[in-house]
Amino acid sequence: MSWPRDDAKLDGVRALMAEIDLDALVVRAPDNVLYLTNFWGMKGYEAAVFPREGEPVLICLEASAEDAARSAWTDDLRFLRGYAPDDSRPPLARTLDLAQEVARNYGRVGLELSLGTQASDRMVGEPSTFTAAWFSGFGDAADATSLLARARAIKTEQELERMRLANEIAAAAMEHVRERIRPGMKESEAAALWQGFVHGEGTGWKGRVDLALPFSLVWSGPGIKTFTATGDLPVQQHEPTLFEIWVCADGYWCDHTKNVCPGTLRSEYAELEQQLLDVYGRALDHCRPGSSLAELDLLIRGGIAAAGYEGQPSHPVCHGVGARAHEPPYAHQAGEGTIEEGMVLAIEPGIYWEGGGGLRVEDNFLITPTGAEKLSSFPDGVVCG
């Protein structure tokens, strides 16, 4: 899917570069390359040089030339060989050579020097990491990590359109599971139902998605914990099966937690569901432009403590979503920052029982002038049937 250049997004990045007097950004994280050029690489060998003025440069494998010509928002493409007969170095060394050659045209450049996490390339299973030579190869470079985080926190209309596609696919896959999940099937089999739909039906979704990739953790009844891998425990009748799920649609993500139950929900789970949804509702009421992120964290954790679960959950309860499943901003009682119009936040309170069992609810919410707009059509809480 080729998207028109998102000038609103790129102009916003350039305005932030002007604030700190950066002449160019040199990025290599796949999500930042995507964010600035619309090219989502296959192997993570890609990089981009994004100037404050002028045409960006995309560096990618020769094998990706056709893909880059179709999808990238720049005509200035520089290609590296995956295998070079006269050069025994790994491909990333050739990426660095090309990036340095381009960056010499600029004065002060910014790198992702303090980047903590990144989304993967399209192949996912073997993420590429850059050597120390990358981080020391551009002179006295500035750290542009916070600049990119600020830019990415506020979504443009095009970004929202792309995220809505990911949310649609995730919800449709949950409807697929809802109709087919059965007591006794393994948690991994339930996960495969969801993942198979996302990859099979989501790729090509409405003629607008080139590649949809699924990621999931699935636990049932006493298997519900934070965080363990999907296992082979049986799906429980009258107890929730929890789906912690991400969809990546051409590099834009959603992050949900959904719960389905074959049969009628047991009374102790029904009580837990109501306690959690009460906290969730108050959290969503708080999510308005100008509200405190620290207060959101306190509100959720205080509500869970009042329900009798002091110290829970052990995971963050709010984070941004966009070109990664988890990205700034994060809500933390010891932090700062405010909720702003145009952010997309994942809100995810959870309560977990000693020894196994519990619930988490999570969806993605666009912050509008009047509050939080839910992006997924699949219900929150526990869906029984």
Short mmCIF file of the C-alpha atoms (twelve columns), coordinates in Angstrom:
data_MODEL
# 
_entry.id   MODEL 
# 
loop_
_atom_site.group_PDB 
_atom_site.id 
_atom_site.type_symbol 
_atom_site.label_atom_id 
_atom_site.label_alt_id 
_atom_site.label_comp_id 
_atom_site.label_asym_id 
_atom_site.label_seq_id 
_atom_site.Cartn_x 
_atom_site.Cartn_y 
_atom_site.Cartn_z 
_atom_site.pdbx_PDB_model_num 
ATOM 1   C CA . MET A 1   0.000   0.000   0.000  1 
ATOM 2   C CA . SER A 2   1.528   3.321   -1.072 1 
ATOM 3   C CA . TRP A 3   0.456   6.217   1.156  1 
ATOM 4   C CA . PRO A 4   0.708   9.852   0.060  1 
ATOM 5   C CA . ARG A 5   3.446   11.831  1.775  1 
ATOM 6   C CA . ASP A 6   2.276   12.948  5.199  1 
ATOM 7   C CA . ASP A 7   3.433   16.565  5.094  1 
ATOM 8   C CA . ALA A 8   1.742   17.399  8.397  1 
ATOM 9   C CA . LYS A 9   3.930   14.828  10.121 1 
ATOM 10  C CA . LEU A 10  7.165   15.743  8.350  1 
ATOM 11  C CA . ASP A 11  6.647   19.483  8.811  1 
ATOM 12  C CA . GLY A 12  6.139   18.873  12.528 1 
ATOM 13  C CA . VAL A 13  9.433   17.005  12.775 1 
ATOM 14  C CA . ARG A 14  11.258  19.801  10.954 1 
ATOM 15  C CA . ALA A 15  9.777   22.399  13.299 1 
ATOM 16  C CA . LEU A 16  11.136  20.482  16.284 1 
ATOM 17  C CA . MET A 17  14.542  20.199  14.564 1 
ATOM 18  C CA . ALA A 18  14.606  23.969  14.157 1 
ATOM 19  C CA . GLU A 19  13.942  24.420  17.894 1 
ATOM 20  C CA . ILE A 20  17.200  22.645  18.779 1 
ATOM 21  C CA . ASP A 21  19.161  23.677  15.690 1 
ATOM 22  C CA . LEU A 22  19.554  20.258  14.060 1 
ATOM 23  C CA . ASP A 23  20.424  20.185  10.363 1 
ATOM 24  C CA . ALA A 24  19.579  16.516  9.853  1 
ATOM 25  C CA . LEU A 25  18.416  13.346  11.591 1 
ATOM 26  C CA . VAL A 26  20.211  10.062  10.911 1 
ATOM 27  C CA . VAL A 27  17.933  7.196   11.986 1 
ATOM 28  C CA . ARG A 28  18.250  3.423   11.764 1 
ATOM 29  C CA . ALA A 29  15.431  2.062   14.005 1 
ATOM 30  C CA . PRO A 30  12.900  0.469   11.620 1 
ATOM 31  C CA . ASP A 31  9.994   2.393   13.159 1 
ATOM 32  C CA . ASN A 32  11.793  5.734   12.772 1 
ATOM 33  C CA . VAL A 33  12.814  4.931   9.191  1 
ATOM 34  C CA . LEU A 34  9.150   4.138   8.529  1 
ATOM 35  C CA . TYR A 35  7.993   7.271   10.332 1 
ATOM 36  C CA . LEU A 36  10.179  9.583   8.244  1 
ATOM 37  C CA . THR A 37  10.165  7.824   4.843  1 
ATOM 38  C CA . ASN A 38  7.203   5.416   4.808  1 
ATOM 39  C CA . PHE A 39  9.577   2.537   4.056  1 
ATOM 40  C CA . TRP A 40  9.360   -0.511  6.334  1 
ATOM 41  C CA . GLY A 41  12.487  -2.565  5.703  1 
ATOM 42  C CA . MET A 42  12.862  -6.302  5.437  1 
ATOM 43  C CA . LYS A 43  16.068  -6.891  7.381  1 
ATOM 44  C CA . GLY A 44  16.723  -3.859  9.558  1 
ATOM 45  C CA . TYR A 45  19.738  -2.857  7.456  1 
ATOM 46  C CA . GLU A 46  17.989  0.368   6.429  1 
ATOM 47  C CA . ALA A 47  18.697  3.917   7.507  1 
ATOM 48  C CA . ALA A 48  17.443  7.373   6.615  1 
ATOM 49  C CA . VAL A 49  19.015  10.816  6.594  1 
ATOM 50  C CA . PHE A 50  16.248  13.358  7.097  1 
ATOM 51  C CA . PRO A 51  17.330  16.996  6.616  1 
ATOM 52  C CA . ARG A 52  15.656  20.075  8.009  1 
ATOM 53  C CA . GLU A 53  15.687  21.409  4.459  1 
ATOM 54  C CA . GLY A 54  15.774  19.369  1.289  1 
ATOM 55  C CA . GLU A 55  15.087  15.809  0.208  1 
ATOM 56  C CA . PRO A 56  15.494  12.878  2.635  1 
ATOM 57  C CA . VAL A 57  17.760  9.993   1.688  1 
ATOM 58  C CA . LEU A 58  16.655  6.382   2.181  1 
ATOM 59  C CA . ILE A 59  19.352  3.720   2.427  1 
ATOM 60  C CA . CYS A 60  18.225  0.143   1.830  1 
ATOM 61  C CA . LEU A 61  19.142  -3.195  0.302  1 
ATOM 62  C CA . GLU A 62  19.378  -3.492  -3.472 1 
ATOM 63  C CA . ALA A 63  16.822  -6.295  -3.257 1 
ATOM 64  C CA . SER A 64  14.293  -3.786  -1.881 1 
ATOM 65  C CA . ALA A 65  14.635  -1.314  -4.755 1 
ATOM 66  C CA . GLU A 66  11.198  -2.023  -6.240 1 
ATOM 67  C CA . ASP A 67  9.510   -1.891  -2.835 1 
ATOM 68  C CA . ALA A 68  11.264  1.380   -1.952 1 
ATOM 69  C CA . ALA A 69  10.373  2.986   -5.286 1 
ATOM 70  C CA . ARG A 70  6.725   2.122   -4.679 1 
ATOM 71  C CA . SER A 71  6.334   3.125   -1.043 1 
ATOM 72  C CA . ALA A 72  9.045   5.609   -0.019 1 
ATOM 73  C CA . TRP A 73  8.336   9.339   0.260  1 
ATOM 74  C CA . THR A 74  11.669  10.218  -1.318 1 
ATOM 75  C CA . ASP A 75  13.248  9.698   -4.712 1 
ATOM 76  C CA . ASP A 76  16.781  9.830   -3.289 1 
ATOM 77  C CA . LEU A 77  17.515  6.148   -2.742 1 
ATOM 78  C CA . ARG A 78  20.955  4.743   -1.914 1 
ATOM 79  C CA . PHE A 79  21.411  0.988   -2.129 1 
ATOM 80  C CA . LEU A 80  23.721  -1.391  -0.293 1 
ATOM 81  C CA . ARG A 81  24.538  -4.923  -1.256 1 
ATOM 82  C CA . GLY A 82  23.467  -7.697  1.066  1 
ATOM 83  C CA . TYR A 83  26.468  -9.668  -0.222 1 
ATOM 84  C CA . ALA A 84  29.465  -7.860  -1.699 1 
ATOM 85  C CA . PRO A 85  32.115  -10.076 -3.322 1 
ATOM 86  C CA . ASP A 86  34.883  -7.601  -2.497 1 
ATOM 87  C CA . ASP A 87  33.740  -6.741  1.039  1 
ATOM 88  C CA . SER A 88  33.555  -9.363  3.797  1 
ATOM 89  C CA . ARG A 89  32.035  -6.972  6.341  1 
ATOM 90  C CA . PRO A 90  28.412  -7.438  7.445  1 
ATOM 91  C CA . PRO A 91  25.816  -5.393  5.541  1 
ATOM 92  C CA . LEU A 92  25.364  -2.885  8.381  1 
ATOM 93  C CA . ALA A 93  28.924  -1.688  7.821  1 
ATOM 94  C CA . ARG A 94  27.914  -0.679  4.287  1 
ATOM 95  C CA . THR A 95  24.807  1.046   5.681  1 
ATOM 96  C CA . LEU A 96  27.093  3.118   7.888  1 
ATOM 97  C CA . ASP A 97  29.360  4.010   4.959  1 
ATOM 98  C CA . LEU A 98  26.416  5.336   2.956  1 
ATOM 99  C CA . ALA A 99  24.891  7.209   5.908  1 
ATOM 100 C CA . GLN A 100 28.216  8.905   6.675  1 
ATOM 101 C CA . GLU A 101 28.616  9.896   3.040  1 
ATOM 102 C CA . VAL A 102 25.217  11.600  3.030  1 
ATOM 103 C CA . ALA A 103 25.572  13.151  6.498  1 
ATOM 104 C CA . ARG A 104 28.786  14.946  5.490  1 
ATOM 105 C CA . ASN A 105 26.574  17.437  3.666  1 
ATOM 106 C CA . TYR A 106 25.084  18.656  6.959  1 
ATOM 107 C CA . GLY A 107 26.342  20.458  10.025 1 
ATOM 108 C CA . ARG A 108 24.753  19.310  13.291 1 
ATOM 109 C CA . VAL A 109 23.086  15.910  13.091 1 
ATOM 110 C CA . GLY A 110 20.945  13.989  15.555 1 
ATOM 111 C CA . LEU A 111 21.092  10.248  16.277 1 
ATOM 112 C CA . GLU A 112 18.912  7.911   18.350 1 
ATOM 113 C CA . LEU A 113 21.583  7.817   21.040 1 
ATOM 114 C CA . SER A 114 19.331  6.938   23.985 1 
ATOM 115 C CA . LEU A 115 16.816  4.777   22.131 1 
ATOM 116 C CA . GLY A 116 15.535  2.097   24.519 1 
ATOM 117 C CA . THR A 117 13.261  -0.052  22.364 1 
ATOM 118 C CA . GLN A 118 12.308  -0.206  18.712 1 
ATOM 119 C CA . ALA A 119 9.884   -2.014  16.461 1 
ATOM 120 C CA . SER A 120 11.359  -4.752  14.309 1 
ATOM 121 C CA . ASP A 121 11.755  -5.055  10.572 1 
ATOM 122 C CA . ARG A 122 9.291   -7.063  8.492  1 
ATOM 123 C CA . MET A 123 11.146  -10.349 9.050  1 
ATOM 124 C CA . VAL A 124 10.848  -9.882  12.846 1 
ATOM 125 C CA . GLY A 125 12.608  -13.076 13.956 1 
ATOM 126 C CA . GLU A 126 16.209  -11.855 13.745 1 
ATOM 127 C CA . PRO A 127 16.355  -8.145  14.574 1 
ATOM 128 C CA . SER A 128 19.465  -6.286  13.437 1 
ATOM 129 C CA . THR A 129 21.550  -4.368  15.958 1 
ATOM 130 C CA . PHE A 130 24.064  -1.682  15.132 1 
ATOM 131 C CA . THR A 131 27.636  -1.667  16.413 1 
ATOM 132 C CA . ALA A 132 29.434  1.039   18.361 1 
ATOM 133 C CA . ALA A 133 30.802  2.335   15.061 1 
ATOM 134 C CA . TRP A 134 27.336  3.650   14.177 1 
ATOM 135 C CA . PHE A 135 27.018  5.732   17.344 1 
ATOM 136 C CA . SER A 136 30.518  7.160   17.108 1 
ATOM 137 C CA . GLY A 137 30.539  7.593   13.359 1 
ATOM 138 C CA . PHE A 138 28.967  11.035  13.043 1 
ATOM 139 C CA . GLY A 139 31.206  13.262  15.124 1 
ATOM 140 C CA . ASP A 140 29.659  15.207  17.968 1 
ATOM 141 C CA . ALA A 141 26.083  14.172  17.180 1 
ATOM 142 C CA . ALA A 142 23.133  15.293  19.297 1 
ATOM 143 C CA . ASP A 143 20.680  12.873  20.867 1 
ATOM 144 C CA . ALA A 144 17.457  13.126  18.826 1 
ATOM 145 C CA . THR A 145 15.561  10.416  20.701 1 
ATOM 146 C CA . SER A 146 13.368  12.819  22.690 1 
ATOM 147 C CA . LEU A 147 12.677  14.916  19.588 1 
ATOM 148 C CA . LEU A 148 11.358  11.864  17.745 1 
ATOM 149 C CA . ALA A 149 9.318   10.818  20.785 1 
ATOM 150 C CA . ARG A 150 7.701   14.275  20.953 1 
ATOM 151 C CA . ALA A 151 6.892   14.237  17.273 1 
ATOM 152 C CA . ARG A 152 5.483   10.726  17.319 1 
ATOM 153 C CA . ALA A 153 3.283   11.285  20.380 1 
ATOM 154 C CA . ILE A 154 0.773   13.393  18.396 1 
ATOM 155 C CA . LYS A 155 -0.763  11.484  15.514 1 
ATOM 156 C CA . THR A 156 -1.654  12.958  12.135 1 
ATOM 157 C CA . GLU A 157 -4.838  12.097  10.270 1 
ATOM 158 C CA . GLN A 158 -2.952  9.661   8.074  1 
ATOM 159 C CA . GLU A 159 -1.395  7.917   11.061 1 
ATOM 160 C CA . LEU A 160 -4.817  7.548   12.644 1 
ATOM 161 C CA . GLU A 161 -6.192  6.093   9.428  1 
ATOM 162 C CA . ARG A 162 -3.423  3.511   9.423  1 
ATOM 163 C CA . MET A 163 -3.896  2.668   13.092 1 
ATOM 164 C CA . ARG A 164 -7.629  2.224   12.579 1 
ATOM 165 C CA . LEU A 165 -6.824  -0.481  10.012 1 
ATOM 166 C CA . ALA A 166 -4.704  -2.335  12.584 1 
ATOM 167 C CA . ASN A 167 -7.525  -2.009  15.132 1 
ATOM 168 C CA . GLU A 168 -10.087 -3.314  12.638 1 
ATOM 169 C CA . ILE A 169 -7.987  -6.381  11.885 1 
ATOM 170 C CA . ALA A 170 -7.445  -7.141  15.583 1 
ATOM 171 C CA . ALA A 171 -11.175 -6.868  16.324 1 
ATOM 172 C CA . ALA A 172 -12.168 -9.017  13.335 1 
ATOM 173 C CA . ALA A 173 -9.671  -11.668 14.449 1 
ATOM 174 C CA . MET A 174 -11.219 -11.664 17.945 1 
ATOM 175 C CA . GLU A 175 -14.683 -12.170 16.422 1 
ATOM 176 C CA . HIS A 176 -13.207 -15.104 14.502 1 
ATOM 177 C CA . VAL A 177 -11.876 -16.587 17.752 1 
ATOM 178 C CA . ARG A 178 -15.076 -15.866 19.657 1 
ATOM 179 C CA . GLU A 179 -17.016 -18.142 17.299 1 
ATOM 180 C CA . ARG A 180 -14.468 -20.978 17.349 1 
ATOM 181 C CA . ILE A 181 -12.869 -21.195 20.777 1 
ATOM 182 C CA . ARG A 182 -13.794 -24.368 22.654 1 
ATOM 183 C CA . PRO A 183 -13.125 -25.696 26.166 1 
ATOM 184 C CA . GLY A 184 -10.220 -28.115 26.189 1 
ATOM 185 C CA . MET A 185 -8.302  -26.711 23.232 1 
ATOM 186 C CA . LYS A 186 -4.794  -25.616 24.149 1 
ATOM 187 C CA . GLU A 187 -4.011  -21.964 24.839 1 
ATOM 188 C CA . SER A 188 -1.586  -22.162 21.920 1 
ATOM 189 C CA . GLU A 189 -4.355  -23.428 19.626 1 
ATOM 190 C CA . ALA A 190 -6.555  -20.493 20.630 1 
ATOM 191 C CA . ALA A 191 -3.633  -18.171 19.915 1 
ATOM 192 C CA . ALA A 192 -3.131  -19.789 16.501 1 
ATOM 193 C CA . LEU A 193 -6.781  -19.090 15.616 1 
ATOM 194 C CA . TRP A 194 -6.228  -15.405 16.235 1 
ATOM 195 C CA . GLN A 195 -2.794  -15.202 14.651 1 
ATOM 196 C CA . GLY A 196 -3.831  -17.135 11.557 1 
ATOM 197 C CA . PHE A 197 -6.707  -14.737 10.899 1 
ATOM 198 C CA . VAL A 198 -4.544  -11.642 11.340 1 
ATOM 199 C CA . HIS A 199 -1.833  -12.797 8.962  1 
ATOM 200 C CA . GLY A 200 -4.140  -14.560 6.500  1 
ATOM 201 C CA . GLU A 201 -7.021  -12.095 6.307  1 
ATOM 202 C CA . GLY A 202 -5.266  -8.955  7.512  1 
ATOM 203 C CA . THR A 203 -2.673  -9.093  4.742  1 
ATOM 204 C CA . GLY A 204 -4.524  -7.420  1.890  1 
ATOM 205 C CA . TRP A 205 -7.211  -6.070  4.278  1 
ATOM 206 C CA . LYS A 206 -9.667  -3.981  2.238  1 
ATOM 207 C CA . GLY A 207 -6.951  -3.626  -0.407 1 
ATOM 208 C CA . ARG A 208 -5.103  -1.273  1.931  1 
ATOM 209 C CA . VAL A 209 -2.612  -3.407  3.885  1 
ATOM 210 C CA . ASP A 210 0.424   -5.030  2.286  1 
ATOM 211 C CA . LEU A 211 1.436   -7.046  5.357  1 
ATOM 212 C CA . ALA A 212 -0.326  -7.696  8.667  1 
ATOM 213 C CA . LEU A 213 1.667   -9.441  11.389 1 
ATOM 214 C CA . PRO A 214 0.190   -10.886 14.617 1 
ATOM 215 C CA . PHE A 215 1.728   -11.063 18.076 1 
ATOM 216 C CA . SER A 216 -0.038  -12.646 21.041 1 
ATOM 217 C CA . LEU A 217 0.136   -14.008 24.562 1 
ATOM 218 C CA . VAL A 218 -2.836  -16.199 25.460 1 
ATOM 219 C CA . TRP A 219 -3.706  -17.645 28.865 1 
ATOM 220 C CA . SER A 220 -6.858  -19.283 30.202 1 
ATOM 221 C CA . GLY A 221 -8.313  -19.371 33.725 1 
ATOM 222 C CA . PRO A 222 -5.557  -20.261 36.195 1 
ATOM 223 C CA . GLY A 223 -2.971  -19.725 33.455 1 
ATOM 224 C CA . ILE A 224 -3.581  -15.957 33.518 1 
ATOM 225 C CA . LYS A 225 -0.463  -14.291 34.931 1 
ATOM 226 C CA . THR A 226 1.898   -11.405 34.118 1 
ATOM 227 C CA . PHE A 227 3.890   -12.063 32.010 1 
ATOM 228 C CA . THR A 228 4.459   -15.618 30.839 1 
ATOM 229 C CA . ALA A 229 4.570   -17.199 27.413 1 
ATOM 230 C CA . THR A 230 1.529   -18.773 25.796 1 
ATOM 231 C CA . GLY A 231 1.368   -22.384 26.978 1 
ATOM 232 C CA . ASP A 232 -0.508  -25.611 26.431 1 
ATOM 233 C CA . LEU A 233 -2.988  -25.398 29.300 1 
ATOM 234 C CA . PRO A 234 -6.594  -26.128 28.290 1 
ATOM 235 C CA . VAL A 235 -9.097  -23.384 27.583 1 
ATOM 236 C CA . GLN A 236 -11.428 -23.305 30.585 1 
ATOM 237 C CA . GLN A 237 -15.198 -23.392 30.440 1 
ATOM 238 C CA . HIS A 238 -16.894 -20.621 32.472 1 
ATOM 239 C CA . GLU A 239 -13.553 -18.813 32.923 1 
ATOM 240 C CA . PRO A 240 -11.933 -16.127 30.782 1 
ATOM 241 C CA . THR A 241 -9.264  -16.800 28.197 1 
ATOM 242 C CA . LEU A 242 -7.150  -13.652 28.004 1 
ATOM 243 C CA . PHE A 243 -5.686  -12.496 24.696 1 
ATOM 244 C CA . GLU A 244 -2.826  -9.988  24.990 1 
ATOM 245 C CA . ILE A 245 -2.580  -9.056  21.307 1 
ATOM 246 C CA . TRP A 246 -0.781  -6.738  18.918 1 
ATOM 247 C CA . VAL A 247 -1.378  -6.225  15.207 1 
ATOM 248 C CA . CYS A 248 1.220   -4.532  13.021 1 
ATOM 249 C CA . ALA A 249 -0.263  -3.360  9.718  1 
ATOM 250 C CA . ASP A 250 2.479   -2.015  7.431  1 
ATOM 251 C CA . GLY A 251 4.399   -0.724  10.428 1 
ATOM 252 C CA . TYR A 252 1.521   0.833   12.421 1 
ATOM 253 C CA . TRP A 253 0.323   -0.985  15.510 1 
ATOM 254 C CA . CYS A 254 -2.504  -1.596  17.923 1 
ATOM 255 C CA . ASP A 255 -2.193  -3.111  21.402 1 
ATOM 256 C CA . HIS A 256 -5.198  -4.732  23.083 1 
ATOM 257 C CA . THR A 257 -6.131  -7.170  25.814 1 
ATOM 258 C CA . LYS A 258 -9.412  -8.993  25.161 1 
ATOM 259 C CA . ASN A 259 -11.164 -11.746 27.080 1 
ATOM 260 C CA . VAL A 260 -13.528 -14.459 25.848 1 
ATOM 261 C CA . CYS A 261 -15.307 -17.125 27.866 1 
ATOM 262 C CA . PRO A 262 -16.931 -20.310 26.577 1 
ATOM 263 C CA . GLY A 263 -20.034 -20.625 28.712 1 
ATOM 264 C CA . THR A 264 -21.274 -18.494 31.612 1 
ATOM 265 C CA . LEU A 265 -18.681 -16.552 33.586 1 
ATOM 266 C CA . ARG A 266 -18.138 -17.821 37.129 1 
ATOM 267 C CA . SER A 267 -19.333 -15.450 39.848 1 
ATOM 268 C CA . GLU A 268 -15.869 -14.610 41.240 1 
ATOM 269 C CA . TYR A 269 -14.729 -13.604 37.758 1 
ATOM 270 C CA . ALA A 270 -17.897 -11.584 37.176 1 
ATOM 271 C CA . GLU A 271 -17.159 -9.649  40.384 1 
ATOM 272 C CA . LEU A 272 -13.542 -9.095  39.344 1 
ATOM 273 C CA . GLU A 273 -14.665 -7.930  35.907 1 
ATOM 274 C CA . GLN A 274 -16.966 -5.310  37.418 1 
ATOM 275 C CA . GLN A 275 -14.266 -4.032  39.783 1 
ATOM 276 C CA . LEU A 276 -11.825 -3.683  36.909 1 
ATOM 277 C CA . LEU A 277 -14.303 -2.035  34.549 1 
ATOM 278 C CA . ASP A 278 -15.200 0.527   37.233 1 
ATOM 279 C CA . VAL A 279 -11.514 1.530   37.463 1 
ATOM 280 C CA . TYR A 280 -11.230 1.496   33.671 1 
ATOM 281 C CA . GLY A 281 -14.227 3.798   33.282 1 
ATOM 282 C CA . ARG A 282 -12.841 6.340   35.724 1 
ATOM 283 C CA . ALA A 283 -9.506  6.237   33.919 1 
ATOM 284 C CA . LEU A 284 -11.147 6.970   30.585 1 
ATOM 285 C CA . ASP A 285 -13.085 9.877   32.098 1 
ATOM 286 C CA . HIS A 286 -9.710  11.323  33.148 1 
ATOM 287 C CA . CYS A 287 -8.277  11.100  29.612 1 
ATOM 288 C CA . ARG A 288 -8.892  14.636  28.371 1 
ATOM 289 C CA . PRO A 289 -6.462  17.203  26.942 1 
ATOM 290 C CA . GLY A 290 -4.429  18.810  29.711 1 
ATOM 291 C CA . SER A 291 -4.947  16.048  32.271 1 
ATOM 292 C CA . SER A 292 -1.952  14.739  34.181 1 
ATOM 293 C CA . LEU A 293 -0.337  11.442  33.175 1 
ATOM 294 C CA . ALA A 294 0.961   10.980  36.732 1 
ATOM 295 C CA . GLU A 295 -2.550  11.393  38.120 1 
ATOM 296 C CA . LEU A 296 -3.833  8.802   35.640 1 
ATOM 297 C CA . ASP A 297 -1.373  6.234   36.996 1 
ATOM 298 C CA . LEU A 298 -2.332  7.094   40.580 1 
ATOM 299 C CA . LEU A 299 -6.048  6.943   39.766 1 
ATOM 300 C CA . ILE A 300 -5.813  3.455   38.272 1 
ATOM 301 C CA . ARG A 301 -3.551  2.025   40.958 1 
ATOM 302 C CA . GLY A 302 -5.566  3.646   43.715 1 
ATOM 303 C CA . GLY A 303 -8.800  2.183   42.342 1 
ATOM 304 C CA . ILE A 304 -7.281  -1.283  42.156 1 
ATOM 305 C CA . ALA A 305 -5.967  -0.971  45.713 1 
ATOM 306 C CA . ALA A 306 -9.426  0.100   46.918 1 
ATOM 307 C CA . ALA A 307 -10.823 -3.079  45.367 1 
ATOM 308 C CA . GLY A 308 -8.483  -5.072  47.614 1 
ATOM 309 C CA . TYR A 309 -5.468  -5.547  45.371 1 
ATOM 310 C CA . GLU A 310 -2.772  -3.291  46.790 1 
ATOM 311 C CA . GLY A 311 0.381   -2.994  44.673 1 
ATOM 312 C CA . GLN A 312 -1.190  -4.168  41.429 1 
ATOM 313 C CA . PRO A 313 -0.587  -4.393  38.585 1 
ATOM 314 C CA . SER A 314 3.135   -5.025  38.185 1 
ATOM 315 C CA . HIS A 315 3.092   -3.585  34.659 1 
ATOM 316 C CA . PRO A 316 2.564   -0.045  33.325 1 
ATOM 317 C CA . VAL A 317 -1.081  0.954   32.959 1 
ATOM 318 C CA . CYS A 318 -0.823  3.501   30.135 1 
ATOM 319 C CA . HIS A 319 1.479   4.085   27.172 1 
ATOM 320 C CA . GLY A 320 1.443   5.505   23.686 1 
ATOM 321 C CA . VAL A 321 0.850   3.435   20.547 1 
ATOM 322 C CA . GLY A 322 1.782   4.225   16.949 1 
ATOM 323 C CA . ALA A 323 4.756   3.073   14.901 1 
ATOM 324 C CA . ARG A 324 5.508   0.817   17.887 1 
ATOM 325 C CA . ALA A 325 3.160   -1.124  20.110 1 
ATOM 326 C CA . HIS A 326 4.726   0.602   23.153 1 
ATOM 327 C CA . GLU A 327 6.045   4.127   22.763 1 
ATOM 328 C CA . PRO A 328 5.985   7.385   24.731 1 
ATOM 329 C CA . PRO A 329 4.201   8.863   26.541 1 
ATOM 330 C CA . TYR A 330 4.022   6.634   29.611 1 
ATOM 331 C CA . ALA A 331 1.917   7.316   32.688 1 
ATOM 332 C CA . HIS A 332 3.873   7.021   35.929 1 
ATOM 333 C CA . GLN A 333 3.126   8.534   39.321 1 
ATOM 334 C CA . ALA A 334 6.766   9.642   39.694 1 
ATOM 335 C CA . GLY A 335 6.836   11.140  36.197 1 
ATOM 336 C CA . GLU A 336 5.359   14.174  34.537 1 
ATOM 337 C CA . GLY A 337 3.641   15.235  31.344 1 
ATOM 338 C CA . THR A 338 0.076   15.778  30.240 1 
ATOM 339 C CA . ILE A 339 -2.410  14.038  28.006 1 
ATOM 340 C CA . GLU A 340 -2.745  15.941  24.731 1 
ATOM 341 C CA . GLU A 341 -5.207  15.992  21.873 1 
ATOM 342 C CA . GLY A 342 -4.045  13.692  19.079 1 
ATOM 343 C CA . MET A 343 -2.325  11.155  21.323 1 
ATOM 344 C CA . VAL A 344 -3.286  7.490   21.075 1 
ATOM 345 C CA . LEU A 345 -3.009  5.779   24.444 1 
ATOM 346 C CA . ALA A 346 -3.290  2.155   25.484 1 
ATOM 347 C CA . ILE A 347 -5.064  2.000   28.846 1 
ATOM 348 C CA . GLU A 348 -4.537  -1.388  30.554 1 
ATOM 349 C CA . PRO A 349 -5.452  -1.944  34.204 1 
ATOM 350 C CA . GLY A 350 -5.114  -5.506  35.444 1 
ATOM 351 C CA . ILE A 351 -5.784  -7.537  38.583 1 
ATOM 352 C CA . TYR A 352 -4.135  -10.913 39.140 1 
ATOM 353 C CA . TRP A 353 -4.787  -13.547 41.766 1 
ATOM 354 C CA . GLU A 354 -2.137  -15.296 43.813 1 
ATOM 355 C CA . GLY A 355 -1.312  -18.618 42.155 1 
ATOM 356 C CA . GLY A 356 -2.932  -17.780 38.827 1 
ATOM 357 C CA . GLY A 357 -6.089  -16.295 37.387 1 
ATOM 358 C CA . GLY A 358 -7.253  -12.724 37.027 1 
ATOM 359 C CA . LEU A 359 -8.155  -10.210 34.356 1 
ATOM 360 C CA . ARG A 360 -6.767  -7.365  32.320 1 
ATOM 361 C CA . VAL A 361 -8.670  -5.028  29.993 1 
ATOM 362 C CA . GLU A 362 -7.020  -2.870  27.362 1 
ATOM 363 C CA . ASP A 363 -7.877  -0.884  24.291 1 
ATOM 364 C CA . ASN A 364 -6.425  2.028   22.329 1 
ATOM 365 C CA . PHE A 365 -7.960  5.471   22.702 1 
ATOM 366 C CA . LEU A 366 -7.584  8.578   20.591 1 
ATOM 367 C CA . ILE A 367 -7.579  11.731  22.706 1 
ATOM 368 C CA . THR A 368 -10.085 14.162  21.213 1 
ATOM 369 C CA . PRO A 369 -11.104 17.651  22.444 1 
ATOM 370 C CA . THR A 370 -13.933 16.055  24.412 1 
ATOM 371 C CA . GLY A 371 -12.294 12.882  25.709 1 
ATOM 372 C CA . ALA A 372 -11.169 9.384   24.745 1 
ATOM 373 C CA . GLU A 373 -12.412 7.684   21.568 1 
ATOM 374 C CA . LYS A 374 -12.161 3.876   21.588 1 
ATOM 375 C CA . LEU A 375 -10.514 2.580   18.412 1 
ATOM 376 C CA . SER A 376 -11.479 -1.109  18.571 1 
ATOM 377 C CA . SER A 377 -15.005 -2.383  17.957 1 
ATOM 378 C CA . PHE A 378 -14.469 -5.499  20.079 1 
ATOM 379 C CA . PRO A 379 -15.999 -5.150  23.553 1 
ATOM 380 C CA . ASP A 380 -14.032 -4.638  26.734 1 
ATOM 381 C CA . GLY A 381 -14.531 -6.896  29.732 1 
ATOM 382 C CA . VAL A 382 -15.295 -10.583 29.207 1 
ATOM 383 C CA . VAL A 383 -17.255 -11.674 26.130 1 
ATOM 384 C CA . CYS A 384 -19.158 -14.881 26.831 1 
ATOM 385 C CA . GLY A 385 -20.801 -17.300 24.456 1 
# 
